[in-house]
Backbone as numpy.savetxt, mean C-alpha at the origin, in Angstrom:
# Nx Ny Nz CAx CAy CAz Cx Cy Cz
5.14 -11.94 -36.50 4.38 -10.81 -36.13 4.70 -9.33 -36.23
4.49 -8.26 -36.61 4.95 -6.97 -36.57 4.65 -6.36 -35.53
5.69 -5.67 -34.64 5.08 -4.95 -33.62 4.52 -3.62 -34.04
3.51 -3.17 -34.15 2.86 -1.78 -34.34 2.44 -0.82 -33.74
3.52 0.08 -33.82 3.68 1.41 -32.73 2.30 1.95 -32.89
1.79 2.11 -34.00 0.19 3.12 -34.00 -0.71 2.36 -32.85
-0.91 1.12 -32.42 -1.70 0.47 -32.11 -1.64 1.05 -30.31
-0.13 1.18 -29.80 0.04 1.85 -28.53 -0.25 3.21 -28.73
-0.18 4.11 -29.83 -0.53 5.62 -29.53 -2.20 5.63 -29.45
-3.04 4.59 -30.06 -4.02 4.65 -30.46 -4.77 4.54 -28.72
-4.11 3.55 -28.43 -4.74 3.18 -26.76 -4.22 3.99 -25.76
-3.11 4.70 -26.17 -2.59 5.70 -24.84 -3.60 6.41 -24.05
-4.43 7.20 -24.97 -5.40 7.68 -23.89 -5.74 7.30 -22.55
-6.65 5.82 -23.35 -7.31 4.98 -22.42 -6.57 4.14 -21.13
-4.99 3.90 -21.49 -4.35 3.45 -20.59 -4.01 4.42 -19.72
-3.71 5.64 -19.93 -3.08 6.63 -19.13 -4.61 6.96 -18.17
-5.52 7.10 -18.93 -6.82 7.08 -17.78 -7.03 6.04 -16.58
-6.35 4.68 -17.34 -6.27 3.69 -16.25 -5.17 3.68 -15.36
-4.20 4.42 -15.72 -2.85 4.68 -15.23 -3.08 5.65 -13.61
-3.87 6.89 -14.19 -4.32 7.89 -13.19 -5.08 7.22 -12.13
-6.09 6.32 -12.35 -7.14 5.71 -11.44 -6.07 4.73 -10.40
-5.13 4.00 -11.01 -4.10 3.14 -10.43 -3.56 3.84 -9.40
-3.03 5.04 -9.67 -2.26 6.17 -8.74 -3.27 6.46 -7.77
-4.54 6.71 -7.85 -5.20 7.21 -7.03 -5.88 6.33 -5.95
-5.91 5.24 -6.27 -6.34 4.21 -5.82 -5.18 3.51 -4.80
-4.03 3.98 -4.93 -2.74 3.35 -4.49 -2.78 4.67 -3.38
-2.76 5.88 -3.68 -2.59 6.90 -2.95 -3.40 6.96 -1.84
-4.58 6.90 -2.17 -6.16 6.74 -1.16 -5.74 5.76 -0.13
-5.45 4.46 -0.75 -5.33 3.30 0.14 -4.06 3.46 0.96
-3.30 3.91 0.36 -1.63 3.81 1.40 -2.18 4.88 2.62
-2.63 6.22 2.14 -2.69 6.96 3.16 -3.35 6.50 4.47
-4.50 5.46 4.09 -5.36 4.95 5.40 -4.43 4.03 5.66
-3.88 3.09 4.89 -3.18 2.21 5.52 -1.97 2.60 6.34
-1.21 4.01 6.29 -0.14 4.07 6.96 -0.98 4.67 8.36
-2.02 5.21 8.68 -3.07 5.54 9.52 -3.23 4.17 10.21
-3.39 3.50 9.89 -3.78 1.95 10.59 -2.89 1.32 10.80
-2.06 1.18 10.08 -0.29 0.58 10.45 -0.12 1.13 11.39
0.03 2.59 11.52 0.97 3.30 12.47 0.31 2.62 13.93
-1.29 2.95 13.86 -1.76 2.36 15.28 -1.84 1.02 15.65
-1.98 0.28 14.41 -1.68 -1.14 14.86 0.21 -1.59 15.19
0.72 -1.00 14.72 2.34 -1.37 15.16 2.42 -0.57 16.32
2.33 0.35 16.76 2.09 1.12 18.26 1.23 0.28 19.17
0.49 -0.09 18.70 -0.60 -1.19 19.65 0.35 -2.25 19.84
0.94 -2.57 19.14 1.79 -4.39 19.06 2.83 -3.67 20.01
3.60 -2.86 19.70 4.76 -2.53 20.42 4.57 -1.83 21.70
3.71 -1.02 21.94 3.80 -0.15 23.22 2.37 -0.64 24.20
1.23 -1.10 23.32 -0.12 -1.38 23.91 -0.32 -2.42 25.05
-1.51 -2.42 25.95 -1.74 -3.26 26.63 -2.38 -4.84 26.05
-2.27 -5.45 26.98 -2.66 -6.85 26.54 -4.17 -6.72 25.35
-4.98 -6.09 25.68 -6.15 -6.04 24.95 -5.68 -5.60 23.42
-5.36 -4.06 23.25 -4.76 -3.90 22.26 -3.94 -4.77 21.55
-2.87 -5.01 22.29 -1.78 -5.87 21.81 -2.67 -7.21 21.03
-3.60 -7.80 21.64 -4.24 -8.90 20.91 -5.16 -8.54 19.52
-5.97 -7.47 19.78 -6.57 -7.09 18.71 -6.09 -6.54 17.55
-4.39 -5.95 17.64 -4.07 -5.79 16.52 -3.04 -7.11 15.81
-2.62 -8.15 16.86 -2.35 -9.13 16.57 -2.85 -10.13 15.56
-4.11 -10.07 15.86 -5.74 -10.64 15.46 -5.69 -10.32 13.73
-5.41 -8.68 14.36 -5.89 -8.04 12.47 -4.80 -8.47 11.78
-3.24 -8.57 12.11 -2.20 -8.34 11.38 -1.98 -9.88 10.68
-2.18 -11.05 11.58 -2.28 -12.22 11.31 -3.55 -12.51 10.22
-4.34 -12.34 10.56 -5.73 -12.53 9.43 -5.30 -12.04 7.86
-5.10 -10.44 8.30 -4.87 -10.13 6.93 -3.44 -10.55 6.13
-2.24 -10.85 6.85 -1.38 -11.36 6.15 -1.49 -12.73 5.90
-2.26 -13.80 6.26 -2.43 -14.65 6.10 -3.46 -14.71 5.00
-4.08 -13.93 4.34 -4.96 -14.33 3.31 -4.32 -13.26 2.03
-4.81 -13.98 0.76 -4.26 -13.04 -0.43 -5.21 -11.68 -0.28
-4.62 -10.77 -0.97 -5.38 -9.57 -1.53 -6.81 -9.79 -2.08
-6.63 -10.47 -3.09 -7.84 -10.67 -4.09 -8.68 -11.42 -3.05
-8.61 -12.20 -1.98 -9.70 -12.84 -1.27 -10.16 -11.55 -0.48
-9.40 -10.62 0.08 -9.80 -9.55 0.61 -10.67 -9.00 -0.20
-10.59 -8.40 -1.27 -11.10 -7.26 -1.94 -12.59 -8.06 -2.35
-12.41 -9.26 -2.68 -13.84 -10.41 -2.86 -14.65 -9.95 -1.78
-13.98 -10.29 -0.54 -14.87 -10.53 0.28 -15.75 -8.97 1.01
-14.78 -7.80 1.03 -15.20 -6.50 0.60 -16.30 -6.18 -0.23
-16.32 -6.46 -1.48 -17.53 -6.64 -2.52 -18.53 -7.07 -2.69
-18.03 -8.60 -2.27 -19.51 -9.49 -2.56 -20.26 -9.76 -1.05
-19.15 -10.25 -0.28 -19.84 -10.72 1.34 -20.20 -9.82 2.38
-18.98 -8.50 2.59 -19.59 -7.47 3.38 -20.81 -7.01 3.13
-21.19 -6.64 2.07 -22.69 -5.89 1.30 -23.64 -6.91 2.10
-23.64 -8.13 2.02 -24.81 -9.32 2.50 -24.61 -8.87 4.20
-23.23 -9.19 4.64 -23.25 -8.96 6.10 -23.71 -7.84 7.00
-23.13 -6.68 6.42 -23.56 -5.61 6.79 -24.89 -4.88 6.37
-25.28 -5.19 5.06 -26.66 -4.70 4.50 -26.45 -3.04 4.07
-24.82 -3.28 3.39 -24.61 -1.87 2.92 -24.28 -2.15 1.50
-24.11 -1.11 0.39 -23.49 -1.51 -0.82 -22.40 -0.62 -0.99
-21.38 -1.37 -1.64 -20.06 -0.95 -1.97 -19.81 -0.74 -3.11
-19.40 0.03 -3.90 -18.94 -0.11 -5.65 -17.89 -0.14 -5.43
-17.60 -0.70 -6.50 -15.83 -1.41 -6.83 -14.72 -0.65 -6.77
-14.79 1.19 -7.03 -13.46 1.96 -6.69 -13.31 1.94 -4.48
-14.97 1.78 -3.97 -14.43 1.94 -2.92 -13.78 0.58 -2.31
-14.05 -0.68 -2.56 -13.90 -1.64 -2.06 -12.54 -2.21 -2.67
-11.94 -1.62 -3.47 -10.63 -1.39 -3.77 -9.98 -0.47 -3.00
-9.96 0.34 -2.40 -9.53 1.54 -1.86 -9.56 0.95 -0.39
-10.76 0.26 0.11 -10.62 -0.06 1.42 -9.72 -1.55 1.62
-9.58 -2.14 0.71 -8.73 -3.62 0.50 -7.08 -3.03 0.51
-6.80 -1.89 0.03 -5.45 -1.54 -0.04 -5.30 -0.96 1.23
-6.05 -0.27 1.90 -6.20 0.15 3.24 -5.52 -1.22 4.33
-6.83 -1.97 3.87 -6.66 -3.00 5.14 -5.74 -3.62 4.79
-5.25 -4.17 3.65 -3.81 -4.95 3.84 -2.60 -4.27 3.91
-2.62 -3.16 3.29 -1.33 -2.44 3.46 -0.79 -2.07 4.90
-2.20 -1.77 5.73 -2.12 -1.39 6.96 -1.50 -2.41 7.91
-1.67 -3.54 7.56 -1.25 -5.12 8.37 0.46 -5.11 8.34
0.86 -4.85 6.78 2.07 -4.99 6.75 2.97 -3.52 7.08
2.26 -2.59 7.25 2.89 -1.31 7.66 3.24 -1.48 9.31
1.71 -2.20 9.85 1.97 -2.23 11.25 3.39 -3.02 11.77
3.45 -4.38 11.17 4.53 -5.04 11.22 6.05 -4.14 11.32
6.22 -3.38 10.15 7.30 -2.36 9.51 7.46 -1.55 11.25
6.22 -0.76 11.23 6.75 -0.07 12.38 6.56 -0.67 13.54
6.19 -1.88 14.25 6.53 -2.39 15.15 8.05 -2.91 15.20
8.46 -3.40 14.49 9.55 -3.78 14.30 10.88 -2.42 14.18
10.62 -1.17 13.64 11.41 -0.26 13.71 11.54 0.46 15.18
10.38 0.47 15.63 10.58 0.98 16.91 10.76 0.37 18.01
10.55 -0.80 17.98 11.42 -1.92 18.99 12.86 -1.93 18.94
13.52 -1.64 17.33 14.76 -2.03 17.28 15.42 -0.52 18.15
14.89 0.52 18.21 15.25 1.78 18.88 15.80 1.45 20.31
16.96 1.66 20.98 17.29 1.00 22.12 16.66 1.83 23.49
16.27 0.62 24.04 15.30 1.06 25.11 15.94 2.04 25.79
17.50 2.36 25.95 17.82 3.15 27.21 17.62 4.83 26.16
16.99 5.00 25.55 16.69 6.23 24.89 15.13 6.34 25.80
14.28 5.30 25.65 13.23 5.69 26.18 13.45 6.14 27.73
13.89 5.12 28.52 14.38 5.42 29.70 14.93 6.81 30.02
15.40 7.33 29.42 16.20 8.70 29.21 15.21 9.55 28.99
14.62 9.79 28.05 13.28 10.24 28.11 12.41 10.72 29.29
11.92 9.49 29.55 11.06 9.20 30.95 11.60 9.63 32.28
13.23 9.38 32.19 13.64 10.27 33.57 13.92 11.53 33.61
13.51 11.99 32.45 13.47 13.31 32.10 12.47 14.25 32.55
11.31 13.32 32.63 10.15 13.85 33.18 9.12 13.73 31.78
9.27 13.57 30.86 8.64 13.53 29.41 7.65 12.38 29.80
6.23 12.87 29.51 5.14 11.87 29.09 5.63 11.20 28.06
5.05 9.70 28.09 5.08 8.76 27.08 5.25 9.03 25.43
4.14 9.76 25.36 3.72 9.91 24.14 4.92 11.14 23.72
5.13 11.92 24.08 6.63 12.97 24.15 7.67 12.42 23.59
7.97 11.23 24.69 9.01 10.15 24.18 9.04 9.62 22.98
7.96 9.05 22.50 7.80 8.42 21.39 7.54 9.24 20.52
7.18 10.66 20.36 6.96 11.62 19.12 8.60 12.21 18.69
9.03 12.64 19.87 10.59 13.47 19.88 11.61 12.84 19.84
11.81 11.35 20.55 12.79 10.94 20.66 12.99 9.49 20.11
12.17 8.35 20.27 12.09 7.57 19.68 11.64 7.80 18.13
10.53 8.33 18.07 9.91 8.14 16.72 10.57 8.86 15.53
11.42 10.19 15.59 12.28 10.25 14.59 12.94 9.34 14.19
13.91 8.63 14.85 15.02 7.40 14.60 14.24 6.31 13.95
13.06 5.70 14.71 12.81 4.75 14.00 12.05 5.60 12.44
11.65 6.24 12.20 11.32 6.70 11.04 11.83 6.43 10.02
13.12 7.04 10.25 14.55 6.96 9.58 14.69 5.20 8.70
14.66 4.72 9.93 14.89 2.80 9.69 13.58 2.74 8.91
12.56 3.10 8.72 11.29 2.62 7.94 11.25 2.80 7.18
11.82 3.81 6.19 11.53 4.38 5.05 11.85 3.20 4.12
13.05 2.67 3.95 13.00 1.80 3.18 12.12 0.54 2.86
11.72 0.13 4.06 10.47 -1.08 4.15 9.39 -0.39 3.54
8.78 0.88 3.85 7.76 1.38 3.27 7.86 1.68 2.31
8.75 1.98 1.46 9.06 2.32 0.19 8.59 0.86 -0.73
9.25 -0.06 -0.15 8.92 -1.29 -0.41 7.08 -1.80 -0.48
6.75 -1.40 0.52 5.68 -1.52 0.66 4.25 -0.92 -0.22
4.93 0.39 -0.49 4.29 1.14 -1.64 4.41 0.69 -2.79
5.34 0.14 -3.27 5.27 -0.07 -4.41 4.81 -1.64 -4.76
4.72 -2.53 -3.32 3.94 -3.78 -3.93 2.46 -3.37 -3.62
1.93 -2.28 -2.69 0.63 -1.91 -3.04 0.18 -1.27 -4.44
0.92 -0.93 -4.93 0.78 0.10 -6.20 0.31 -1.18 -7.27
1.46 -2.09 -7.47 1.32 -3.10 -8.11 -0.06 -4.13 -7.96
-0.39 -4.16 -6.49 -1.55 -5.08 -6.09 -2.80 -4.38 -6.52
-2.77 -3.12 -7.22 -4.01 -2.22 -7.69 -4.47 -3.35 -9.04
-3.41 -4.00 -9.77 -3.86 -4.95 -10.82 -4.83 -5.75 -10.72
-5.18 -6.66 -9.62 -5.63 -7.54 -9.09 -7.27 -7.02 -8.91
-7.54 -5.80 -8.97 -8.92 -5.20 -8.64 -9.21 -5.46 -10.18
-9.02 -5.91 -10.94 -9.33 -6.15 -12.24 -10.75 -7.38 -12.09
-10.76 -7.86 -11.17 -11.84 -8.95 -10.95 -13.32 -8.67 -9.95
-13.42 -7.37 -10.06 -14.21 -6.86 -9.44 -14.68 -5.68 -10.56
-13.86 -5.11 -11.41 -14.41 -4.16 -12.63 -13.78 -3.09 -12.63
-13.08 -2.75 -11.33 -12.31 -1.36 -11.24 -11.60 -1.13 -12.65
-11.91 -0.09 -13.18 -11.41 0.33 -14.45 -9.79 1.01 -14.26
-8.91 0.35 -13.46 -7.38 0.80 -13.36 -6.54 0.36 -14.51
-5.47 0.32 -14.44 -4.42 -0.03 -16.07 -4.92 -1.08 -16.21
-4.54 -2.17 -15.53 -4.90 -3.59 -16.18 -5.80 -3.76 -16.61
-7.30 -3.42 -16.03 -8.53 -3.17 -16.52 -8.73 -2.86 -18.07
-8.03 -1.46 -17.95 -8.16 -1.00 -19.32 -7.27 -1.66 -20.76
-6.04 -2.05 -20.03 -5.55 -3.05 -21.20 -6.31 -4.38 -21.51
-6.97 -4.86 -20.66 -7.82 -5.99 -21.25 -8.95 -5.66 -21.81
-9.55 -4.54 -21.71 -10.36 -4.14 -22.42 -10.29 -3.91 -23.84
-8.98 -3.28 -24.02 -8.78 -2.48 -25.31 -8.03 -3.54 -26.34
-7.28 -4.81 -25.38 -6.89 -6.01 -26.03 -8.11 -6.64 -26.60
-9.05 -6.88 -25.89 -10.45 -7.68 -26.40 -11.28 -7.23 -27.89
-10.68 -5.81 -27.48 -11.29 -4.87 -28.63 -10.59 -5.16 -29.95
-9.08 -4.97 -30.29 -8.07 -5.06 -31.04 -7.22 -6.37 -31.16
-7.38 -7.17 -30.28 -6.80 -8.46 -30.06 -5.49 -8.31 -30.65
-4.72 -6.84 -30.08 -3.52 -7.06 -30.57 -2.33 -7.11 -28.84
-2.39 -8.11 -28.64 -2.02 -8.66 -27.19 -0.70 -7.89 -26.93
0.27 -8.01 -27.97 1.62 -8.03 -27.74 1.91 -6.61 -27.29
0.98 -5.56 -28.52 1.50 -4.34 -28.16 0.68 -3.58 -26.93
-0.43 -3.88 -26.72 -1.30 -3.86 -25.41 -0.32 -4.11 -24.40
-0.26 -5.06 -23.84 0.44 -5.95 -22.67 1.94 -5.32 -22.49
2.41 -4.97 -23.77 3.67 -4.11 -23.50 3.73 -2.85 -23.15
2.59 -1.76 -23.62 2.44 -1.00 -23.16 1.96 -0.84 -21.66
0.89 -1.93 -21.06 0.66 -1.71 -19.89 1.72 -2.31 -18.97
2.73 -3.05 -19.55 4.11 -3.11 -18.19 5.15 -2.11 -18.56
4.74 -1.12 -19.65 5.80 0.16 -19.75 5.28 1.03 -18.18
4.21 1.28 -18.48 3.61 1.98 -17.38 3.69 1.65 -16.16
3.77 0.56 -16.26 3.71 0.14 -14.71 5.20 0.28 -14.08
6.24 0.02 -14.97 7.64 0.44 -14.82 7.87 1.69 -14.55
7.27 2.64 -15.22 7.27 3.78 -15.10 6.97 4.64 -13.68
5.78 4.02 -13.58 5.09 4.45 -12.07 6.16 3.97 -11.07
6.22 2.68 -10.98 7.36 2.07 -9.86 8.63 2.73 -9.99
9.22 3.24 -11.49 10.00 3.63 -11.43 10.25 5.17 -10.71
9.26 5.80 -11.06 9.47 7.42 -10.38 9.11 6.95 -8.69
8.40 6.18 -8.01 8.29 6.35 -6.64 9.50 5.18 -6.34
10.57 4.49 -6.83 11.30 4.29 -6.34 12.69 5.19 -6.57
12.92 6.21 -7.27 13.74 7.20 -7.63 13.35 8.16 -6.62
12.09 8.74 -5.83 11.79 9.52 -4.63 12.24 8.55 -3.80
12.13 7.58 -3.49 12.27 6.89 -2.25 13.73 7.00 -1.96
15.00 6.89 -3.29 16.20 7.09 -2.96 16.68 8.09 -2.91
15.99 9.33 -3.52 16.21 10.48 -3.03 15.96 11.10 -1.44
14.99 10.18 -1.06 14.97 10.59 0.25 15.76 9.97 1.23
16.06 8.61 0.75 16.72 7.99 1.67 18.35 8.76 1.71
19.02 9.19 0.51 20.04 9.75 0.27 20.14 11.15 1.12
18.84 11.96 1.01 18.70 13.07 1.97 18.92 12.86 3.57
18.18 11.99 3.82 18.26 11.41 5.24 19.51 10.75 5.54
20.18 10.41 4.83 21.53 9.81 4.94 21.30 8.19 5.62
20.08 7.53 4.76 19.95 5.87 5.35 20.61 5.38 4.76
21.42 4.41 5.52 22.24 3.24 4.65 21.93 2.30 4.62
């Protein structure tokens, strides 16, 4: 079978449209995931018994179930339980938020607790309130340490968007499937889809490498 490059050029506009939606879902989901992840991670590290328990249950439930099950629950089961209607795009973003948030929470917890407790005690001894100790003393050091792990989670979440094909979200994988169903050129279409994913993850990896280098993270 000959590899026909013209098939890729013809399909490229639709594939790029799917790639843009993939990036949108990933960015929106990760933005929300960072907020939830930092809140849950700090609750796990420094929260009281109740906050720690709530964050622990959330993290364990999400990390213990596949993201495809989570998005199916959000899209099909949640509307029945809560009597609300969720469109596929919203369900996809919520799934990334919830899923990434659980993993980011453990990254945050681990990095904050890895900072020597003497720094916290020194800050408190100077009369600083605890939140200032976290923001100005522990936070900057912890953030440097969590960048590589956060970068890895960003890449994983970007690739996880391909699973939302099951609820009909028109992201890159879905666009590839629809084009392939129309022209039956599986080799060309899936090669193009794979290449676009490699480009997106490659750009993200490059950004992270530059960030690590500028912050001198070994």
